[in-house]
XYZ file of C-alpha atoms in Angstrom:
575
model
C 75.943 86.415 -8.455
C 79.697 85.969 -7.481
C 82.358 86.931 -10.323
C 84.949 84.360 -11.768
C 87.643 85.238 -9.883
C 86.223 86.040 -6.741
C 85.009 82.300 -7.186
C 88.447 80.903 -8.055
C 90.402 82.589 -4.936
C 87.558 81.248 -2.698
C 87.469 77.940 -3.791
C 91.331 77.946 -3.913
C 91.416 78.934 -0.421
C 89.140 76.031 0.910
C 91.277 73.664 -1.367
C 94.380 74.618 1.034
C 92.472 73.178 3.871
C 91.214 70.431 2.077
C 93.735 68.228 0.575
C 93.513 64.427 1.453
C 89.633 65.626 1.437
C 87.490 63.492 -0.637
C 86.177 66.099 -2.390
C 89.412 66.828 -3.358
C 89.418 66.044 -7.556
C 85.978 67.160 -7.844
C 87.026 70.466 -6.772
C 89.877 70.522 -8.740
C 88.247 69.819 -11.642
C 85.593 72.394 -11.000
C 87.774 75.376 -10.435
C 89.388 74.298 -13.481
C 86.090 74.098 -15.573
C 85.696 77.802 -14.035
C 88.463 79.190 -16.248
C 86.332 78.325 -19.176
C 82.903 79.023 -18.329
C 80.348 81.741 -16.432
C 81.267 81.230 -13.246
C 77.460 81.714 -11.655
C 75.826 78.335 -13.110
C 78.993 76.225 -11.768
C 79.070 77.815 -8.462
C 75.222 77.368 -7.885
C 76.064 74.015 -8.389
C 78.209 73.011 -5.809
C 77.016 70.707 -3.360
C 76.265 70.596 0.580
C 79.530 69.310 1.256
C 80.997 72.231 -0.757
C 79.349 75.141 0.863
C 80.116 73.663 4.310
C 84.022 73.447 3.867
C 83.589 76.752 2.591
C 81.832 77.743 5.527
C 84.876 76.727 7.383
C 87.277 79.030 6.297
C 85.312 81.389 8.343
C 86.556 79.236 11.350
C 90.252 81.004 10.523
C 89.806 84.130 8.272
C 92.521 86.027 9.137
C 90.845 89.338 9.147
C 87.747 87.851 11.316
C 90.045 87.096 14.115
C 91.495 90.349 14.119
C 88.433 91.752 14.145
C 87.363 89.741 17.044
C 90.650 90.703 19.141
C 89.711 94.575 18.324
C 86.069 94.169 19.629
C 87.404 92.448 22.850
C 87.632 96.051 23.813
C 85.079 97.575 22.759
C 81.871 94.997 22.944
C 79.621 97.391 21.655
C 81.325 97.247 18.050
C 80.614 93.109 17.756
C 76.604 94.639 17.182
C 77.850 97.353 14.839
C 80.017 94.989 12.854
C 76.956 92.557 12.745
C 74.517 95.104 11.418
C 77.056 96.093 8.825
C 77.428 92.481 7.538
C 73.579 92.366 7.702
C 73.371 94.851 5.370
C 76.085 93.594 3.103
C 73.874 90.485 3.091
C 71.023 92.359 1.537
C 69.129 92.207 4.359
C 67.800 95.069 6.876
C 67.323 94.810 10.606
C 63.645 96.317 10.885
C 63.406 93.404 8.438
C 63.656 90.861 11.201
C 60.680 92.421 12.873
C 58.685 90.057 10.630
C 59.855 86.574 12.341
C 58.139 87.486 15.303
C 61.235 86.489 17.577
C 61.322 84.216 20.929
C 64.533 85.079 21.937
C 66.287 82.840 25.241
C 69.488 82.932 26.990
C 71.010 81.260 29.653
C 73.839 79.485 31.067
C 72.428 75.641 30.754
C 68.858 74.557 29.371
C 68.411 77.664 27.077
C 68.641 74.885 23.905
C 65.970 72.406 25.698
C 64.095 75.464 26.408
C 63.801 76.433 23.079
C 63.377 73.271 21.791
C 60.098 72.810 24.089
C 58.918 76.050 23.199
C 59.405 75.444 19.401
C 57.532 72.216 19.737
C 54.818 73.726 21.618
C 53.911 76.547 18.864
C 54.247 73.440 15.977
C 51.631 71.876 18.059
C 49.515 74.824 17.318
C 49.809 74.269 14.059
C 52.334 77.348 13.041
C 54.962 77.306 10.686
C 57.823 77.433 12.866
C 61.867 78.376 12.856
C 64.033 77.490 15.132
C 68.085 78.640 15.195
C 70.361 76.938 17.513
C 74.308 75.981 18.371
C 75.957 74.240 18.062
C 75.364 71.092 15.957
C 75.863 67.613 16.792
C 76.004 66.229 13.456
C 75.728 68.622 10.386
C 75.586 72.091 10.356
C 72.417 72.717 8.959
C 70.828 71.155 12.240
C 71.391 74.982 13.610
C 68.871 76.079 11.438
C 65.472 74.297 11.620
C 61.670 74.423 10.084
C 59.075 72.908 11.731
C 61.377 71.089 14.146
C 63.376 69.669 11.168
C 66.953 70.345 10.089
C 66.647 72.654 6.642
C 67.102 70.150 3.502
C 70.743 69.788 1.995
C 69.493 71.556 -0.943
C 67.844 74.059 0.576
C 71.070 75.049 2.749
C 72.861 74.651 -0.391
C 71.040 77.363 -1.924
C 70.848 80.048 0.701
C 74.342 79.199 1.698
C 75.848 80.395 -1.839
C 73.000 83.269 -2.005
C 74.377 85.061 1.376
C 78.244 84.308 1.016
C 78.180 85.607 -2.655
C 76.758 88.876 -1.459
C 79.309 88.941 1.507
C 82.268 87.844 -0.772
C 81.647 90.440 -3.521
C 81.497 93.516 -0.862
C 84.242 92.751 0.954
C 86.824 94.581 -0.882
C 84.723 97.741 -0.204
C 85.115 96.805 3.566
C 88.557 95.921 4.332
C 88.573 92.600 3.032
C 86.375 91.935 5.937
C 83.857 88.690 6.194
C 82.044 87.639 9.291
C 83.409 84.950 11.377
C 81.575 81.231 11.311
C 78.624 81.884 14.218
C 77.798 85.498 12.586
C 77.575 83.998 8.896
C 75.288 81.491 10.143
C 72.824 83.910 12.269
C 72.818 86.010 9.476
C 71.857 82.959 6.982
C 69.130 81.609 9.456
C 67.641 85.280 9.544
C 67.890 84.944 5.796
C 66.036 81.519 5.501
C 63.625 82.450 8.038
C 62.045 85.632 6.061
C 62.557 83.174 2.621
C 60.919 80.413 4.125
C 58.105 82.525 5.545
C 58.271 80.978 9.111
C 55.094 82.053 11.263
C 57.502 82.908 14.229
C 61.470 82.308 14.786
C 63.024 80.383 18.058
C 66.575 81.993 18.634
C 68.836 81.053 20.958
C 71.759 83.136 22.103
C 75.426 81.735 21.415
C 77.384 83.425 24.132
C 76.181 86.267 26.697
C 73.267 88.018 25.357
C 74.639 91.678 25.494
C 77.052 91.705 22.367
C 76.210 88.822 21.047
C 75.346 88.504 17.356
C 71.749 87.695 17.588
C 71.107 90.809 19.954
C 70.851 92.701 16.553
C 66.926 91.319 17.121
C 64.978 94.733 18.107
C 61.875 93.705 18.516
C 61.322 90.191 19.813
C 58.001 89.389 20.731
C 59.191 87.765 24.538
C 62.471 86.883 25.490
C 63.630 84.649 28.173
C 66.702 83.217 30.351
C 67.261 79.992 31.741
C 69.369 79.096 34.530
C 72.492 81.088 35.298
C 75.945 79.900 36.356
C 79.868 80.286 35.392
C 80.959 79.597 31.767
C 82.648 81.245 28.841
C 84.823 83.751 31.653
C 86.898 85.167 29.361
C 84.368 86.942 27.414
C 81.706 87.160 30.041
C 82.930 88.112 33.080
C 84.201 86.058 36.394
C 81.083 86.198 38.434
C 77.619 85.269 37.860
C 76.417 88.833 38.614
C 78.597 89.919 35.627
C 77.524 87.199 33.691
C 73.860 87.435 34.770
C 74.376 91.326 33.349
C 75.579 90.224 29.786
C 72.369 88.145 29.571
C 70.162 90.474 30.524
C 71.659 92.751 27.533
C 68.715 90.991 25.536
C 65.857 92.627 27.255
C 64.003 94.849 25.049
C 61.858 97.604 25.790
C 58.244 96.891 26.544
C 58.914 93.631 25.486
C 57.801 91.191 28.156
C 60.506 88.744 29.725
C 60.586 85.865 31.912
C 63.578 83.701 33.913
C 63.576 80.763 36.328
C 64.099 80.840 39.748
C 67.536 82.312 40.361
C 70.244 82.716 43.138
C 70.008 86.195 45.323
C 72.837 87.958 43.086
C 71.674 87.241 39.377
C 68.770 87.641 39.805
C 68.746 91.106 41.683
C 71.162 92.120 38.569
C 68.575 90.963 36.306
C 65.864 92.702 38.043
C 68.439 96.162 37.228
C 68.468 95.449 33.896
C 64.653 95.072 33.348
C 64.165 98.676 35.356
C 67.157 99.963 33.582
C 66.027 98.826 29.754
C 62.212 99.337 30.708
C 60.641 96.126 30.523
C 58.754 93.373 32.606
C 60.222 90.303 34.544
C 58.577 87.143 35.879
C 60.076 84.565 37.205
C 58.609 81.113 36.378
C 56.843 78.832 38.715
C 57.496 75.183 39.658
C 56.030 72.911 37.005
C 54.147 71.040 39.615
C 52.311 74.190 40.166
C 50.420 74.184 36.696
C 46.549 73.555 36.927
C 46.962 69.957 35.095
C 44.970 66.812 35.432
C 47.866 64.821 35.678
C 51.545 65.418 35.803
C 53.128 66.930 33.214
C 55.363 64.297 30.730
C 58.483 65.708 29.395
C 59.982 63.845 26.434
C 63.536 64.978 28.061
C 65.007 63.400 30.662
C 66.377 64.812 33.520
C 64.764 66.661 36.954
C 66.580 69.885 35.617
C 64.609 69.992 32.553
C 61.219 71.014 34.790
C 62.500 74.638 35.246
C 62.998 74.670 31.242
C 59.699 73.257 30.835
C 57.870 76.160 32.799
C 60.157 78.846 30.978
C 58.396 77.236 27.717
C 55.141 77.410 28.478
C 55.668 81.251 29.912
C 57.180 82.012 26.543
C 54.646 80.153 24.233
C 51.640 81.253 26.086
C 52.867 85.159 25.950
C 53.829 84.285 22.557
C 50.250 83.168 21.821
C 48.777 85.794 23.880
C 50.168 88.622 21.069
C 49.332 86.684 18.046
C 45.917 86.320 18.770
C 45.207 90.031 19.273
C 43.955 91.788 16.394
C 46.649 94.227 15.834
C 49.694 92.515 17.801
C 51.651 95.702 16.427
C 49.376 97.820 18.426
C 49.832 95.885 21.775
C 50.839 97.791 24.724
C 54.237 97.629 25.879
C 54.989 96.354 29.420
C 56.830 98.305 31.094
C 59.040 97.271 34.434
C 57.225 97.125 37.676
C 59.183 94.729 39.624
C 60.001 91.230 39.730
C 56.707 89.695 39.768
C 55.698 85.979 39.845
C 54.547 84.302 36.597
C 51.034 83.019 36.582
C 50.722 78.989 36.775
C 47.648 78.821 34.046
C 46.565 75.748 32.911
C 48.154 74.344 29.835
C 46.329 73.443 26.728
C 46.118 70.086 25.401
C 48.958 71.227 22.872
C 50.799 72.700 24.954
C 50.928 69.399 27.355
C 51.100 67.638 24.057
C 54.126 69.808 22.908
C 56.133 69.261 26.281
C 55.906 65.599 26.162
C 56.991 65.119 22.323
C 60.211 67.346 22.299
C 62.952 65.862 21.499
C 66.744 67.286 21.703
C 69.080 65.005 21.108
C 72.485 64.846 23.115
C 70.903 65.873 26.133
C 69.885 63.023 28.702
C 69.880 60.556 25.534
C 69.658 56.849 26.229
C 70.674 54.641 23.293
C 70.425 50.613 23.625
C 72.719 48.577 20.933
C 72.305 44.812 21.964
C 74.494 44.560 25.428
C 75.789 48.201 24.770
C 73.952 51.641 26.460
C 74.967 54.998 25.688
C 73.859 57.496 28.220
C 74.915 60.879 26.337
C 75.213 64.158 27.816
C 76.697 67.171 26.594
C 77.200 68.916 30.313
C 80.149 70.904 29.826
C 79.862 73.251 33.055
C 80.044 72.078 36.891
C 76.481 73.157 37.009
C 75.527 71.358 34.126
C 77.510 68.223 34.928
C 76.092 67.928 38.190
C 72.784 67.532 36.597
C 74.223 64.955 34.065
C 75.317 63.148 37.170
C 71.871 63.184 39.142
C 70.295 61.633 36.100
C 72.923 59.034 35.137
C 72.960 57.551 38.877
C 68.543 57.538 38.319
C 68.605 55.820 35.097
C 71.846 53.659 34.847
C 70.859 51.466 37.862
C 67.571 50.734 36.458
C 68.965 49.510 33.212
C 71.654 47.293 35.780
C 68.559 45.784 37.585
C 67.505 44.196 34.557
C 70.702 43.129 33.077
C 70.716 39.620 34.412
C 74.780 39.331 34.832
C 77.783 41.673 35.561
C 77.482 45.353 34.367
C 80.812 47.404 33.461
C 80.730 51.153 33.286
C 82.610 53.173 31.135
C 83.123 57.065 31.171
C 84.226 58.805 27.940
C 85.081 62.648 28.531
C 86.592 65.671 26.553
C 86.093 68.987 27.555
C 87.191 72.004 25.493
C 88.000 75.469 25.954
C 88.383 76.990 29.056
C 86.396 74.960 31.025
C 86.915 73.405 34.342
C 88.134 69.989 33.485
C 89.138 68.599 37.072
C 85.930 70.069 38.882
C 83.769 68.196 36.241
C 85.656 64.940 36.494
C 85.653 65.119 40.598
C 82.101 65.508 40.309
C 81.989 62.140 38.054
C 83.870 59.845 40.550
C 81.575 58.717 42.718
C 79.840 56.957 39.531
C 82.535 54.490 40.107
C 83.427 53.644 36.360
C 85.324 51.062 35.515
C 87.240 52.686 33.133
C 87.878 56.335 32.205
C 88.629 56.767 28.617
C 89.545 60.318 26.514
C 89.566 61.114 23.235
C 89.650 64.745 21.414
C 86.286 65.673 19.490
C 87.768 63.868 16.138
C 85.332 61.702 14.650
C 87.700 59.736 13.119
C 91.828 59.735 12.933
C 91.368 59.104 9.159
C 90.239 61.972 7.073
C 86.915 61.321 5.314
C 86.260 65.233 4.946
C 83.349 65.062 7.018
C 83.353 68.649 6.982
C 80.233 69.755 9.469
C 82.664 68.405 12.175
C 86.181 69.766 11.086
C 87.618 72.532 13.602
C 90.472 74.524 12.646
C 90.486 76.949 15.597
C 92.038 74.110 17.716
C 95.414 71.964 16.814
C 95.304 68.279 17.342
C 98.565 68.881 19.181
C 96.687 70.462 21.856
C 93.591 68.634 21.968
C 95.720 65.133 22.766
C 97.373 67.333 25.273
C 94.206 68.388 27.124
C 93.026 65.096 26.858
C 96.389 63.546 28.764
C 95.781 66.367 31.189
C 92.221 65.263 31.677
C 93.488 61.304 32.458
C 96.193 62.633 34.878
C 93.328 64.455 36.784
C 91.658 61.475 36.984
C 93.801 59.392 38.000
C 95.033 61.935 40.880
C 91.277 62.045 41.598
C 91.263 58.326 42.151
C 94.235 58.239 43.980
C 96.543 56.808 41.813
C 100.165 57.436 41.615
C 101.654 58.662 38.302
C 103.960 56.906 36.140
C 107.173 58.519 35.465
C 106.216 58.456 31.669
C 103.294 57.733 29.264
C 103.659 54.744 27.334
C 102.832 55.242 23.588
C 101.511 52.401 22.137
C 102.019 53.590 18.527
C 105.282 54.769 17.107
C 105.512 57.345 14.835
C 102.839 59.904 14.195
C 100.081 60.131 16.141
C 100.088 57.876 19.052
C 96.854 55.449 18.590
C 96.487 54.935 22.571
C 98.212 56.634 25.026
C 97.865 54.646 28.572
C 99.252 55.182 32.069
C 97.394 52.845 34.326
C 94.933 50.031 33.339
C 91.828 51.688 33.880
C 92.343 54.884 31.805
C 92.562 55.236 28.355
C 93.315 58.060 25.582
C 92.571 57.382 22.198
C 93.315 59.720 18.941
C 89.693 60.203 18.096
C 85.836 59.352 18.931
C 85.413 55.874 16.539
C 88.818 54.229 18.098
C 87.688 54.968 21.403
C 84.131 53.623 20.849
C 85.306 50.506 19.067
C 87.819 49.591 21.830
C 84.879 50.478 24.666
C 82.348 48.723 22.686
C 84.674 45.292 21.551
C 83.139 44.211 18.547
C 79.503 43.912 20.251
C 77.716 46.955 19.020
C 76.587 45.831 15.666
C 76.241 49.851 14.756
C 79.944 50.069 15.103
C 80.756 46.491 13.365
C 79.164 47.919 10.601
C 81.912 46.916 7.607
C 81.750 50.029 6.354
C 83.611 51.519 9.169
C 87.435 51.590 9.014
C 88.277 49.514 12.107
C 91.519 51.017 14.037
C 93.570 48.112 14.945
C 94.797 48.342 18.475
C 97.736 46.511 20.037
C 97.433 43.189 21.597
C 98.336 44.491 25.100
C 95.306 47.080 24.745
C 92.890 44.262 23.465
C 93.690 41.911 26.457
C 93.247 45.031 28.940
C 89.440 44.879 27.684
C 88.611 41.218 28.729
C 86.035 42.902 31.674
C 84.318 44.480 28.592
C 84.129 41.040 26.624
C 82.679 38.884 29.735
C 80.378 41.943 31.019
C 76.606 40.811 30.144
C 76.113 44.658 29.462
C 78.243 47.462 29.120
C 77.236 51.243 29.963
C 78.553 53.789 28.713
C 78.433 57.770 29.724
C 79.278 60.241 27.237
C 79.874 63.739 28.314
C 81.764 66.714 28.907
C 81.020 68.441 25.860
C 78.655 68.662 23.110
C 81.164 68.103 20.428
C 82.112 65.011 21.926
C 78.413 63.675 22.042
C 77.726 64.996 18.514
C 80.880 62.918 17.560
C 80.059 59.859 18.708
C 75.824 60.344 17.567
C 77.972 60.525 14.109
C 78.640 56.507 14.709
C 75.778 55.598 16.911
C 72.876 57.233 14.834
C 73.475 56.403 11.382
C 69.939 58.089 10.572
C 71.919 61.565 11.787
C 74.292 61.529 8.666
C 71.604 61.317 6.264
């Protein structure tokens, strides 16, 4: 267990970030009691939010940031550092072999592929682990047992086990602690080993070759979903460079599968498979599988069909190895050129698994009375193309049954190095009546929802990005710019900044949703939710929303935005 002083030092670091948080009083009292009692029992009784608040300090850990800067020039150091952290946490790399891992990367669709794969194998009765990112509402969504986010009590217990081991050893390692994603990856390994899962599905974070999940030495099968341009500052500025990174998860003798790719990245993946020494197969179209009826998918969108095909190949290959008498003695499959994967006949468990798969925030529809929300975390131009295709198919179906005028609203935000202009350009033909922009802040009034705190980006930067997106939208729609933005709340953070009648910028997700719904969504009208006041002049602009028979809202551009919206729209996700 952690020593008293280590515990108190870490607590005070957390407290420095949590002034105004609802846990401030409780944690202050706890830290005071620690000065006269043994640390370990008190430390273990800290609750889930305390664990998440402590986890959040790893987002901006100074030594971790310095470490990331050093490693960018020497990416192989990332895996070396990860092995060191794993060892300090009390784990060995060869222990991970016992998890019977399926390892999946890609630019878009890798999370959906993992979700299909996990559901299929769970339908066979296996106890599954599933590690993915990012989370939508609560961080424990990233680590799932049998399809469900790990419970708060188990998360808290295992969190402190790993955190204390790392904290106790940091002085001997230059004060270093793993950054946020690295820590969660180590935690997932620890949880899956402790919970004795039969298999674990691991989604790569970014890239592949130097992603911290790539300390996995012996997965049972690897998969690569559709490739595109993303994270160029880390992975490279061409799709071929990105393909090289993704192919880095291949392992000698371990079968690998990919969906159909364009010639450039396909050639790179072929070269990586030959270099590393593994087989590489291309998945068939979903229509080619030998099924009496067309395979039904639980996830909407035509692009999910290639993800489902990849999942069928991954699960089928895993099952073939599992049902061998001695899986460890199975012959490695070496490279012999890229070959088409066979279109076999899916079992009833596979068919059922594909149909039952759920993956919130991706092509998801929520109907709340007269307000219908279409949520998709598309954040690249390719995924936005798929999102627009899906929205243009499904929204008219709802509109035909409306029986009166329908107003379309876009709620958009994008983060990081995303090409917002290119994504917004794809959205213009959807003919939105309003375009609303807001940062990925769930609500302007702090309630210490630690799961969705992000210390890596300032509020000022987030709002500036929203204003830039608003201006891009106006230019794309041929609207002239006003000389100055009108700030509708004086002093401090503006509640709404607007430059044109049909574009608005709000300071948080809740205020945007409340304005869009105009009191017509009973979930958002919950008396427990704070209603953020808006100037009468802005409410007057919402007459169209109040008079419409239905309001259709597309929420897209960022999974974090979608997650923040779901926090308010689906209360079950907060439990």
